[in-house]
Tab-separated table of C-alpha atoms and ligand atoms in Angstrom:
chain	number	residue	atom	x	y	z
A	1	UNK	CA	62.508	122.641	100.490
A	2	UNK	CA	64.080	121.947	103.887
A	3	UNK	CA	67.288	120.009	104.190
A	4	UNK	CA	65.426	117.519	105.679
A	5	UNK	CA	62.885	116.353	102.944
A	6	UNK	CA	63.179	112.646	101.993
A	7	UNK	CA	63.790	111.289	98.569
A	8	UNK	CA	62.299	108.116	97.275
A	9	UNK	CA	64.537	105.434	96.559
A	10	UNK	CA	63.266	105.368	93.031
A	11	UNK	CA	64.947	108.829	92.744
A	12	UNK	CA	67.854	107.656	94.628
A	13	UNK	CA	68.331	104.622	91.993
A	14	UNK	CA	67.966	107.174	88.952
A	15	UNK	CA	70.727	109.603	90.524
A	16	UNK	CA	73.229	106.720	90.803
A	17	UNK	CA	72.197	104.963	87.474
A	18	UNK	CA	73.245	108.666	85.941
A	19	UNK	CA	76.319	108.943	88.153
A	20	UNK	CA	77.298	105.371	87.165
A	21	UNK	CA	77.112	106.108	83.420
A	22	UNK	CA	78.738	109.742	83.731
A	23	UNK	CA	81.993	107.762	85.460
A	24	UNK	CA	81.668	104.685	83.071
A	25	UNK	CA	82.041	106.768	80.054
A	26	UNK	CA	84.601	108.950	81.259
A	27	UNK	CA	86.384	105.571	81.838
A	28	UNK	CA	85.716	103.957	78.653
A	29	UNK	CA	85.173	105.879	75.466
A	30	UNK	CA	83.808	103.367	73.905
A	31	UNK	CA	80.677	103.299	75.963
A	32	UNK	CA	79.992	106.837	75.127
A	33	UNK	CA	80.428	105.929	71.413
A	34	UNK	CA	77.961	102.718	72.095
A	35	UNK	CA	75.164	104.603	73.559
A	36	UNK	CA	75.122	107.026	70.618
A	37	UNK	CA	74.913	104.279	68.080
A	38	UNK	CA	71.818	102.908	70.310
A	39	UNK	CA	70.392	106.612	70.446
A	40	UNK	CA	70.373	106.567	66.384
A	41	UNK	CA	69.002	103.265	65.813
A	42	UNK	CA	66.005	103.578	68.639
A	43	UNK	CA	65.376	106.864	66.638
A	44	UNK	CA	65.119	105.194	63.604
A	45	UNK	CA	63.315	102.269	64.842
A	46	UNK	CA	60.593	104.200	66.303
A	47	UNK	CA	60.384	106.576	63.402
A	48	UNK	CA	59.747	103.639	61.061
A	49	UNK	CA	57.487	101.475	63.859
A	50	UNK	CA	54.848	103.600	64.855
A	51	UNK	CA	53.156	100.400	66.310
A	52	UNK	CA	55.810	99.693	68.525
A	53	UNK	CA	56.555	103.433	69.574
A	54	UNK	CA	52.643	103.230	70.698
A	55	UNK	CA	53.175	99.741	72.267
A	56	UNK	CA	55.963	101.285	74.280
A	57	UNK	CA	54.398	104.441	75.141
A	58	UNK	CA	51.376	102.477	76.685
A	59	UNK	CA	53.624	100.460	78.501
A	60	UNK	CA	55.862	103.143	80.050
A	61	UNK	CA	58.723	101.778	78.430
A	62	UNK	CA	59.400	104.767	75.946
A	63	UNK	CA	60.038	107.324	78.666
A	64	UNK	CA	62.368	104.892	80.514
A	65	UNK	CA	64.149	103.723	77.075
A	66	UNK	CA	66.676	106.171	76.754
A	67	UNK	CA	68.247	105.853	80.614
A	68	UNK	CA	67.499	102.257	80.820
A	69	UNK	CA	70.891	99.835	81.524
A	70	UNK	CA	72.238	97.152	83.275
A	71	UNK	CA	75.720	96.927	84.873
A	72	UNK	CA	77.534	93.629	85.927
A	73	UNK	CA	80.416	93.307	88.857
A	74	UNK	CA	81.796	90.506	90.646
A	75	UNK	CA	82.089	90.069	94.272
A	76	UNK	CA	84.929	88.340	96.092
A	77	UNK	CA	83.295	86.796	99.369
A	78	UNK	CA	79.692	86.110	101.120
A	79	UNK	CA	80.051	89.357	103.320
A	80	UNK	CA	80.687	91.724	100.051
A	81	UNK	CA	77.480	89.980	98.641
A	82	UNK	CA	75.494	90.332	102.269
A	83	UNK	CA	76.477	94.035	102.251
A	84	UNK	CA	76.399	95.054	98.375
A	85	UNK	CA	72.210	93.684	99.105
A	86	UNK	CA	71.727	96.425	101.506
A	87	UNK	CA	73.553	98.862	99.615
A	88	UNK	CA	71.104	98.404	96.895
A	89	UNK	CA	68.067	98.174	99.123
A	90	UNK	CA	68.517	102.041	99.797
A	91	UNK	CA	67.931	102.371	95.790
A	92	UNK	CA	64.846	99.992	95.369
A	93	UNK	CA	67.120	97.252	94.090
A	94	UNK	CA	66.487	93.338	95.346
A	95	UNK	CA	67.798	90.361	94.204
A	96	UNK	CA	66.107	88.807	91.430
A	97	UNK	CA	66.746	85.092	89.731
A	98	UNK	CA	69.681	82.595	90.816
A	99	UNK	CA	72.127	81.963	87.798
A	100	UNK	CA	74.613	79.106	87.901
A	101	UNK	CA	77.339	79.822	85.792
A	102	UNK	CA	79.597	76.826	86.902
A	103	UNK	CA	78.241	74.678	84.359
A	104	UNK	CA	79.486	77.006	81.694
A	105	UNK	CA	82.926	77.017	83.139
A	106	UNK	CA	82.770	80.484	84.591
A	107	UNK	CA	83.558	79.969	88.786
A	108	UNK	CA	80.698	82.191	89.800
A	109	UNK	CA	77.053	82.171	90.847
A	110	UNK	CA	74.947	85.378	90.283
A	111	UNK	CA	71.785	87.351	90.843
A	112	UNK	CA	70.266	90.666	89.551
A	113	UNK	CA	69.437	93.464	91.621
A	114	UNK	CA	66.687	95.486	90.509
A	115	UNK	CA	63.281	96.855	91.017
A	116	UNK	CA	60.577	94.810	91.256
A	117	UNK	CA	57.430	96.628	90.911
A	118	UNK	CA	55.813	97.822	87.898
A	119	UNK	CA	55.939	101.649	89.028
A	120	UNK	CA	59.427	100.990	90.068
A	121	UNK	CA	60.480	99.943	86.979
A	122	UNK	CA	58.411	102.294	85.176
A	123	UNK	CA	60.455	105.421	86.409
A	124	UNK	CA	63.920	103.550	86.101
A	125	UNK	CA	64.336	99.962	85.563
A	126	UNK	CA	68.180	100.056	86.638
A	127	UNK	CA	69.667	96.522	87.147
A	128	UNK	CA	73.091	95.228	88.216
A	129	UNK	CA	74.027	91.508	87.339
A	130	UNK	CA	76.235	90.273	90.362
A	131	UNK	CA	77.951	87.537	90.659
A	132	UNK	CA	79.971	85.889	93.411
A	133	UNK	CA	83.588	84.113	93.111
A	134	UNK	CA	83.338	80.405	94.342
A	135	UNK	CA	86.680	79.882	95.355
A	136	UNK	CA	85.887	76.665	96.066
A	137	UNK	CA	86.252	75.737	92.597
A	138	UNK	CA	89.857	76.803	92.488
A	139	UNK	CA	91.757	73.713	92.569
A	140	UNK	CA	94.868	74.393	94.229
A	141	UNK	CA	94.711	74.632	97.952
A	142	UNK	CA	97.660	77.206	98.554
A	143	UNK	CA	96.271	79.226	96.035
A	144	UNK	CA	92.882	78.949	97.285
A	145	UNK	CA	94.035	79.889	100.977
A	146	UNK	CA	95.861	82.993	99.880
A	147	UNK	CA	92.980	84.155	97.612
A	148	UNK	CA	90.389	84.157	100.496
A	149	UNK	CA	92.975	85.646	102.442
A	150	UNK	CA	93.335	88.654	100.298
A	151	UNK	CA	89.826	88.951	99.613
A	152	UNK	CA	89.220	88.741	103.769
A	153	UNK	CA	91.522	91.847	104.002
A	154	UNK	CA	89.988	94.340	101.547
A	155	UNK	CA	87.141	96.567	102.123
A	156	UNK	CA	85.136	97.420	99.316
A	157	UNK	CA	82.390	99.722	100.764
A	158	UNK	CA	83.313	103.565	102.051
A	159	UNK	CA	82.929	104.137	105.759
A	160	UNK	CA	80.360	106.876	105.164
A	161	UNK	CA	78.223	104.462	102.657
A	162	UNK	CA	77.906	101.863	105.234
A	163	UNK	CA	77.066	104.536	107.773
A	164	UNK	CA	74.046	105.733	105.532
A	165	UNK	CA	73.080	102.457	104.878
A	166	UNK	CA	72.361	102.038	108.795
A	167	UNK	CA	70.464	105.501	108.816
A	168	UNK	CA	68.251	104.072	105.548
A	169	UNK	CA	67.521	100.715	108.056
A	170	UNK	CA	66.655	102.664	110.822
A	171	UNK	CA	65.063	105.673	109.342
A	172	UNK	CA	63.676	103.604	106.294
A	173	UNK	CA	64.733	106.677	104.310
A	174	UNK	CA	67.468	108.948	103.423
A	175	UNK	CA	66.986	112.914	103.341
A	176	UNK	CA	68.106	114.565	99.939
A	177	UNK	CA	71.282	115.480	101.155
A	178	UNK	CA	72.210	112.099	102.752
A	179	UNK	CA	71.167	110.709	99.598
A	180	UNK	CA	73.325	112.759	97.385
A	181	UNK	CA	76.681	111.580	99.755
A	182	UNK	CA	75.378	108.145	99.597
A	183	UNK	CA	75.566	108.410	95.773
A	184	UNK	CA	78.927	109.859	95.763
A	185	UNK	CA	80.301	107.233	98.136
A	186	UNK	CA	78.434	104.251	97.175
A	187	UNK	CA	80.093	105.111	93.439
A	188	UNK	CA	83.269	104.480	94.947
A	189	UNK	CA	82.768	100.934	95.039
A	190	UNK	CA	82.136	100.436	91.812
A	191	UNK	CA	85.441	102.641	90.588
A	192	UNK	CA	88.375	100.972	88.489
A	193	UNK	CA	91.528	100.935	89.945
A	194	UNK	CA	94.614	101.112	87.579
A	195	UNK	CA	96.619	99.920	90.639
A	196	UNK	CA	96.459	96.359	91.725
A	197	UNK	CA	96.724	95.086	95.578
A	198	UNK	CA	98.738	92.144	94.524
A	199	UNK	CA	102.118	91.410	92.795
A	200	UNK	CA	102.667	90.673	89.234
A	201	UNK	CA	103.600	87.158	90.384
A	202	UNK	CA	100.608	86.408	92.706
A	203	UNK	CA	98.524	87.941	89.735
A	204	UNK	CA	99.960	85.688	87.260
A	205	UNK	CA	98.808	82.668	89.696
A	206	UNK	CA	95.446	83.722	90.100
A	207	UNK	CA	95.359	84.482	86.246
A	208	UNK	CA	96.263	80.902	85.747
A	209	UNK	CA	93.862	79.266	87.797
A	210	UNK	CA	91.142	81.503	85.890
A	211	UNK	CA	91.371	85.016	84.087
A	212	UNK	CA	87.922	85.738	86.384
A	213	UNK	CA	89.498	84.983	89.726
A	214	UNK	CA	92.666	87.363	88.825
A	215	UNK	CA	89.835	90.073	87.887
A	216	UNK	CA	88.110	89.613	91.331
A	217	UNK	CA	91.043	89.108	93.966
A	218	UNK	CA	93.657	91.613	92.140
A	219	UNK	CA	92.048	94.667	92.843
A	220	UNK	CA	90.551	97.011	95.465
A	221	UNK	CA	87.055	96.528	94.044
A	222	UNK	CA	84.409	95.371	92.367
A	223	UNK	CA	84.867	97.339	89.213
A	224	UNK	CA	81.886	97.666	87.118
A	225	UNK	CA	82.730	95.531	84.078
A	226	UNK	CA	80.326	96.811	81.455
A	227	UNK	CA	77.253	99.241	81.368
A	228	UNK	CA	74.425	98.130	78.746
A	229	UNK	CA	72.030	100.408	76.887
A	230	UNK	CA	68.785	98.728	75.222
A	231	UNK	CA	68.515	99.079	71.833
A	232	UNK	CA	65.081	98.528	69.774
A	233	UNK	CA	66.852	96.639	66.684
A	234	UNK	CA	70.275	94.790	67.828
A	235	UNK	CA	70.662	93.664	64.660
A	236	UNK	CA	70.904	97.084	62.727
A	237	UNK	CA	73.102	98.090	66.067
A	238	UNK	CA	75.225	94.920	65.290
A	239	UNK	CA	75.754	96.067	61.882
A	240	UNK	CA	76.674	99.597	62.627
A	241	UNK	CA	79.236	98.831	65.239
A	242	UNK	CA	82.054	98.151	62.549
A	243	UNK	CA	81.405	101.393	60.776
A	244	UNK	CA	82.134	103.098	64.317
A	245	UNK	CA	85.301	101.353	64.704
A	246	UNK	CA	83.789	98.827	67.202
A	247	UNK	CA	84.146	94.945	66.697
A	248	UNK	CA	81.151	93.160	67.744
A	249	UNK	CA	81.558	89.431	68.975
A	250	UNK	CA	80.793	86.720	66.445
A	251	UNK	CA	77.009	85.880	67.304
A	252	UNK	CA	74.008	87.603	69.267
A	253	UNK	CA	73.269	85.834	72.176
A	254	UNK	CA	69.468	84.573	72.533
A	255	UNK	CA	66.655	84.027	70.416
A	256	UNK	CA	66.704	84.527	66.662
A	257	UNK	CA	65.554	87.705	65.111
A	258	UNK	CA	61.567	87.918	65.133
A	259	UNK	CA	58.571	89.787	64.492
A	260	UNK	CA	57.525	89.329	68.062
A	261	UNK	CA	60.744	89.896	70.439
A	262	UNK	CA	60.759	87.294	72.901
A	263	UNK	CA	63.369	87.140	76.122
A	264	UNK	CA	66.761	88.924	75.491
A	265	UNK	CA	69.361	89.051	72.559
A	266	UNK	CA	72.559	90.489	73.383
A	267	UNK	CA	75.968	91.331	71.639
A	268	UNK	CA	79.244	92.719	73.277
A	269	UNK	CA	82.377	93.840	72.321
A	270	UNK	CA	85.894	92.333	73.307
A	271	UNK	CA	87.476	93.730	76.897
A	272	UNK	CA	90.240	96.444	76.506
A	273	UNK	CA	93.625	95.775	77.498
A	274	UNK	CA	94.405	98.115	80.021
A	275	UNK	CA	97.988	98.884	81.740
A	276	UNK	CA	97.455	98.241	85.452
A	277	UNK	CA	100.520	98.933	88.376
A	278	UNK	CA	101.336	95.774	90.586
A	279	UNK	CA	103.699	95.954	93.367
A	280	UNK	CA	105.620	93.170	95.327
A	281	UNK	CA	106.310	93.410	99.122
A	282	UNK	CA	109.825	95.004	98.688
A	283	UNK	CA	107.621	98.136	97.299
A	284	UNK	CA	108.823	97.608	93.648
A	285	UNK	CA	106.297	98.183	91.080
A	286	UNK	CA	105.821	96.181	87.829
A	287	UNK	CA	103.527	97.483	84.759
A	288	UNK	CA	101.426	94.775	83.397
A	289	UNK	CA	97.936	94.186	81.370
A	290	UNK	CA	94.526	93.622	82.727
A	291	UNK	CA	91.408	93.002	80.684
A	292	UNK	CA	87.806	93.216	82.241
A	293	UNK	CA	85.982	95.942	80.907
A	294	UNK	CA	83.966	95.595	77.838
A	295	UNK	CA	80.878	96.975	75.822
A	296	UNK	CA	77.612	95.577	75.705
A	297	UNK	CA	74.229	96.003	73.942
A	298	UNK	CA	70.663	94.312	74.286
A	299	UNK	CA	67.162	94.404	72.936
A	300	UNK	CA	64.520	93.129	75.229
A	301	UNK	CA	61.080	91.186	74.528
A	302	UNK	CA	58.501	89.567	75.990
A	303	UNK	CA	59.128	87.713	79.249
A	304	UNK	CA	58.007	83.955	78.797
A	305	UNK	CA	55.811	81.732	81.089
A	306	UNK	CA	57.497	78.252	82.496
A	307	UNK	CA	56.003	76.780	79.498
A	308	UNK	CA	57.367	79.109	76.964
A	309	UNK	CA	60.714	79.174	78.792
A	310	UNK	CA	61.108	75.647	78.571
A	311	UNK	CA	60.424	75.815	74.372
A	312	UNK	CA	63.075	78.444	74.374
A	313	UNK	CA	65.740	76.491	76.346
A	314	UNK	CA	64.847	73.284	74.292
A	315	UNK	CA	65.182	74.504	71.114
A	316	UNK	CA	68.533	76.855	72.150
A	317	UNK	CA	70.077	73.222	73.469
A	318	UNK	CA	69.015	71.638	70.207
A	319	UNK	CA	71.346	74.123	68.411
A	320	UNK	CA	74.111	74.581	70.464
A	321	UNK	CA	74.348	71.024	70.848
A	322	UNK	CA	74.629	70.527	66.763
A	323	UNK	CA	76.296	73.669	65.634
A	324	UNK	CA	79.809	74.500	67.442
A	325	UNK	CA	80.173	78.400	67.627
A	326	UNK	CA	83.845	79.065	67.361
A	327	UNK	CA	84.787	82.255	68.890
A	328	UNK	CA	86.430	83.427	65.664
A	329	UNK	CA	83.068	83.286	64.235
A	330	UNK	CA	83.979	81.001	61.488
A	331	UNK	CA	80.561	79.117	62.042
A	332	UNK	CA	78.232	81.829	63.033
A	333	UNK	CA	76.385	81.744	59.674
A	334	UNK	CA	75.781	78.469	60.350
A	335	UNK	CA	74.674	79.143	63.890
A	336	UNK	CA	72.105	81.801	62.830
A	337	UNK	CA	70.608	80.206	59.968
A	338	UNK	CA	69.911	77.065	62.504
A	339	UNK	CA	69.112	79.066	65.175
A	340	UNK	CA	66.465	80.913	62.754
A	341	UNK	CA	65.459	77.337	61.180
A	342	UNK	CA	64.651	75.804	64.460
A	343	UNK	CA	62.736	78.850	66.253
A	344	UNK	CA	60.249	78.636	63.708
A	345	UNK	CA	58.559	76.039	66.248
A	346	UNK	CA	57.778	78.804	68.326
A	347	UNK	CA	54.905	80.835	67.255
A	348	UNK	CA	55.512	84.299	66.332
A	349	UNK	CA	52.577	86.301	66.954
A	350	UNK	CA	51.227	88.148	69.860
A	351	UNK	CA	47.420	86.305	69.536
A	352	UNK	CA	49.354	83.056	69.797
A	353	UNK	CA	51.830	83.644	72.600
A	354	UNK	CA	49.374	84.523	74.483
A	355	UNK	CA	46.574	81.883	73.521
A	356	UNK	CA	49.195	78.986	74.205
A	357	UNK	CA	50.230	80.106	77.208
A	358	UNK	CA	53.689	80.949	76.526
A	359	UNK	CA	54.377	84.672	77.448
A	360	UNK	CA	52.998	87.141	80.213
A	361	UNK	CA	50.972	90.203	79.193
A	362	UNK	CA	49.618	93.123	80.673
A	363	UNK	CA	45.967	93.650	80.211
A	364	UNK	CA	43.919	97.004	79.824
A	365	UNK	CA	40.403	97.811	79.303
A	366	UNK	CA	39.536	99.341	75.910
A	367	UNK	CA	37.151	102.247	75.471
A	368	UNK	CA	35.064	99.966	73.607
A	369	UNK	CA	35.427	97.397	76.639
A	370	UNK	CA	34.271	100.437	79.260
A	371	UNK	CA	31.434	101.494	77.133
A	372	UNK	CA	30.028	98.213	76.693
A	373	UNK	CA	30.687	97.595	80.536
A	374	UNK	CA	28.160	100.514	80.952
A	375	UNK	CA	25.771	98.907	79.357
A	376	UNK	CA	26.007	95.728	80.635
A	377	UNK	CA	26.770	93.869	77.243
A	378	UNK	CA	30.168	92.091	78.278
A	379	UNK	CA	30.807	88.295	77.159
A	380	UNK	CA	31.798	85.921	79.919
A	381	UNK	CA	35.223	84.655	79.525
A	382	UNK	CA	38.669	86.805	79.369
A	383	UNK	CA	39.384	85.058	75.831
A	384	UNK	CA	36.085	86.439	74.048
A	385	UNK	CA	36.819	89.960	76.031
A	386	UNK	CA	40.038	89.979	73.856
A	387	UNK	CA	38.425	88.742	70.959
A	388	UNK	CA	35.903	91.543	70.758
A	389	UNK	CA	38.259	94.283	71.527
A	390	UNK	CA	37.331	95.006	75.153
A	391	UNK	CA	40.458	93.711	76.712
A	392	UNK	CA	43.794	95.057	75.236
A	393	UNK	CA	46.737	92.561	76.098
A	394	UNK	CA	50.513	93.887	75.779
A	395	UNK	CA	53.560	91.848	76.113
A	396	UNK	CA	55.373	92.368	79.668
A	397	UNK	CA	58.887	92.906	78.873
A	398	UNK	CA	61.637	90.392	80.189
A	399	UNK	CA	63.614	92.570	82.781
A	400	UNK	CA	66.032	89.287	83.652
A	401	UNK	CA	69.036	87.651	82.341
A	402	UNK	CA	69.598	84.592	80.518
A	403	UNK	CA	72.275	82.002	81.937
A	404	UNK	CA	73.719	80.556	78.337
A	405	UNK	CA	73.734	84.292	77.247
A	406	UNK	CA	75.528	85.480	80.421
A	407	UNK	CA	78.059	82.539	80.036
A	408	UNK	CA	78.616	83.395	76.252
A	409	UNK	CA	79.147	87.014	77.444
A	410	UNK	CA	81.866	85.863	80.225
A	411	UNK	CA	83.148	83.636	77.251
A	412	UNK	CA	83.758	85.838	74.585
A	413	UNK	CA	85.611	87.934	76.942
A	414	UNK	CA	87.862	85.534	78.422
A	415	UNK	CA	88.821	83.879	75.335
A	416	UNK	CA	88.331	80.132	74.321
A	417	UNK	CA	91.365	78.848	76.389
A	418	UNK	CA	89.840	79.847	79.613
A	419	UNK	CA	87.309	77.044	79.254
A	420	UNK	CA	87.122	75.159	82.037
A	421	UNK	CA	85.180	71.880	83.138
A	422	UNK	CA	83.444	72.583	86.895
A	423	UNK	CA	80.506	70.762	85.937
A	424	UNK	CA	77.213	71.874	87.335
A	425	UNK	CA	77.403	72.702	90.776
A	426	UNK	CA	73.997	74.424	91.456
A	427	UNK	CA	74.271	75.980	94.932
A	428	UNK	CA	71.383	78.633	95.529
A	429	UNK	CA	71.251	77.535	99.198
A	430	UNK	CA	74.781	78.928	99.849
A	431	UNK	CA	74.350	81.700	97.532
A	432	UNK	CA	71.194	82.502	99.569
A	433	UNK	CA	72.992	82.154	103.141
A	434	UNK	CA	75.896	84.478	101.958
A	435	UNK	CA	73.368	87.506	100.283
A	436	UNK	CA	71.202	87.000	103.753
A	437	UNK	CA	67.800	86.805	102.065
A	438	UNK	CA	66.189	84.348	99.488
A	439	UNK	CA	66.014	85.779	95.791
A	440	UNK	CA	62.786	86.546	94.294
A	441	UNK	CA	61.294	84.206	91.864
A	442	UNK	CA	61.291	86.374	88.566
A	443	UNK	CA	58.055	84.021	86.882
A	444	UNK	CA	56.521	84.882	90.121
A	445	UNK	CA	56.583	88.669	89.471
A	446	UNK	CA	55.731	88.481	86.091
A	447	UNK	CA	52.793	86.153	86.785
A	448	UNK	CA	52.086	88.573	89.270
A	449	UNK	CA	52.035	91.758	87.255
A	450	UNK	CA	49.791	89.673	84.709
A	451	UNK	CA	47.284	88.934	87.451
A	452	UNK	CA	47.271	92.628	88.835
A	453	UNK	CA	46.548	94.117	85.242
A	454	UNK	CA	43.616	91.708	84.570
A	455	UNK	CA	42.197	92.162	87.922
A	456	UNK	CA	42.357	96.004	87.678
A	457	UNK	CA	40.905	96.013	83.967
A	458	UNK	CA	38.011	93.804	85.129
A	459	UNK	CA	37.207	96.609	87.462
A	460	UNK	CA	37.462	99.132	84.678
A	461	UNK	CA	34.743	97.164	82.832
A	462	UNK	CA	32.677	97.275	85.723
A	463	UNK	CA	33.409	93.958	87.463
A	464	UNK	CA	31.790	91.664	84.790
A	465	UNK	CA	31.317	87.912	85.971
A	466	UNK	CA	34.063	86.158	83.887
A	467	UNK	CA	35.014	82.437	83.811
A	468	UNK	CA	38.495	82.017	84.276
A	469	UNK	CA	39.834	79.464	81.876
A	470	UNK	CA	42.777	77.353	82.885
A	471	UNK	CA	45.546	78.199	80.836
A	472	UNK	CA	46.203	75.889	78.281
B	501	LIG	C1	78.571	89.444	83.603
B	501	LIG	C2	77.985	88.467	82.528
B	501	LIG	C3	76.519	88.717	82.358
B	501	LIG	C4	74.776	89.533	80.956
B	501	LIG	O1	74.450	90.597	80.438
B	501	LIG	O2	74.264	88.445	80.621
B	501	LIG	C5	76.026	89.556	81.855
B	501	LIG	C6	80.154	89.758	83.971
B	501	LIG	O3	80.755	89.425	82.995
B	501	LIG	O4	80.494	89.541	84.897
B	501	LIG	O5	75.963	91.057	82.036
B	502	LIG	NI1	75.481	92.047	80.859
């Protein structure tokens, strides 16, 4: 191979995800413990559930499982957001979805950078939940101005990383050696810094405004704050955490345990208190602490249609309205019981989820269907093809995030005293202006994947005449 052979963005993403995982394991040893635990739970779950194993295998999820991760960063400015979009594009990651967390008392709005087409997702679905601090939500005008000044002066990307982004944008690709360098340079942006760029006094003022503001403004760059592996049985993992010396938050975020997993269930352990060196203008240093980095695991289920999502949001909101979850966990059991009770209204078998138009599925032609197609013996509707075993449907995994869960994760790491009341101040237009692009609509991506799988399957069946029934 010559030095000039080029490398696919999917491969750069895989290298980057590995490098990030190695870096985080070295920085936060509990992450290593957590990934081992997840590996054990996944091996047990697969050994005990051959149907699940087959399904994941058919969907290409088995192969990606051991490396599947998401991480999160918090940026300070629109310029940083703009540039991170260009950096992630080198790795085939694009902004999907808009999350407004101000409604939950967290002064950020966010998107998720991730691969978007099926083949890229199958290779490595690495995602980074990326938030931008909303300085306009800081009330104190002087502090707001100081934070803006500090952020405007920092450079979170190395010059060489930016140069290589430029090469990618003009050439449309990188050579293998450029890609290796790009991964090393890009990684620097996500590194932890034990030195703060501000004085302890400034840090304390920022911290009083909101702990998250201090986290973003006081450091040289947007350290990766967690890296989350995907677990196949989150209840088993949650139960096993304390045996390995890790204390999880009181409740699992998201839907309750079900036979047919939907969306996303997550749990985390509290952020570590880490020593930080602060320096004041006269060069004297002081040692303080900061908490930012934590651990999280997640179980992913089927992506829901707009109708399914509405049902999910309504059921979850009804529980949260009626049962307050104390951070101390005093009401955790009431919450779990109530959640399970109310979600009885959400169908829990694949056939009903499909028939009622609540979830997205990937269709495939079965051998029996292909044989029947050759003999021109196929029924004329999708439903009949499914009923007669000529078309198979498998759940499309949810690749995104949930704003209520994300707020819960943010908050469990900030502590109860950090509840602020910003009200809902969704501002997708301003976010996209900073980003320099529109975010992809995740629902449209799932709908497209479902449609494409159906179209392909019908071709495999010999293109029978199908009357498409409007979905219920
Ligand atoms: C991001 C929290 C959101 C998730 O999994 O929902 C998140 C953060 O704390 O920066 O990662
Ligand atoms: Ni997360």
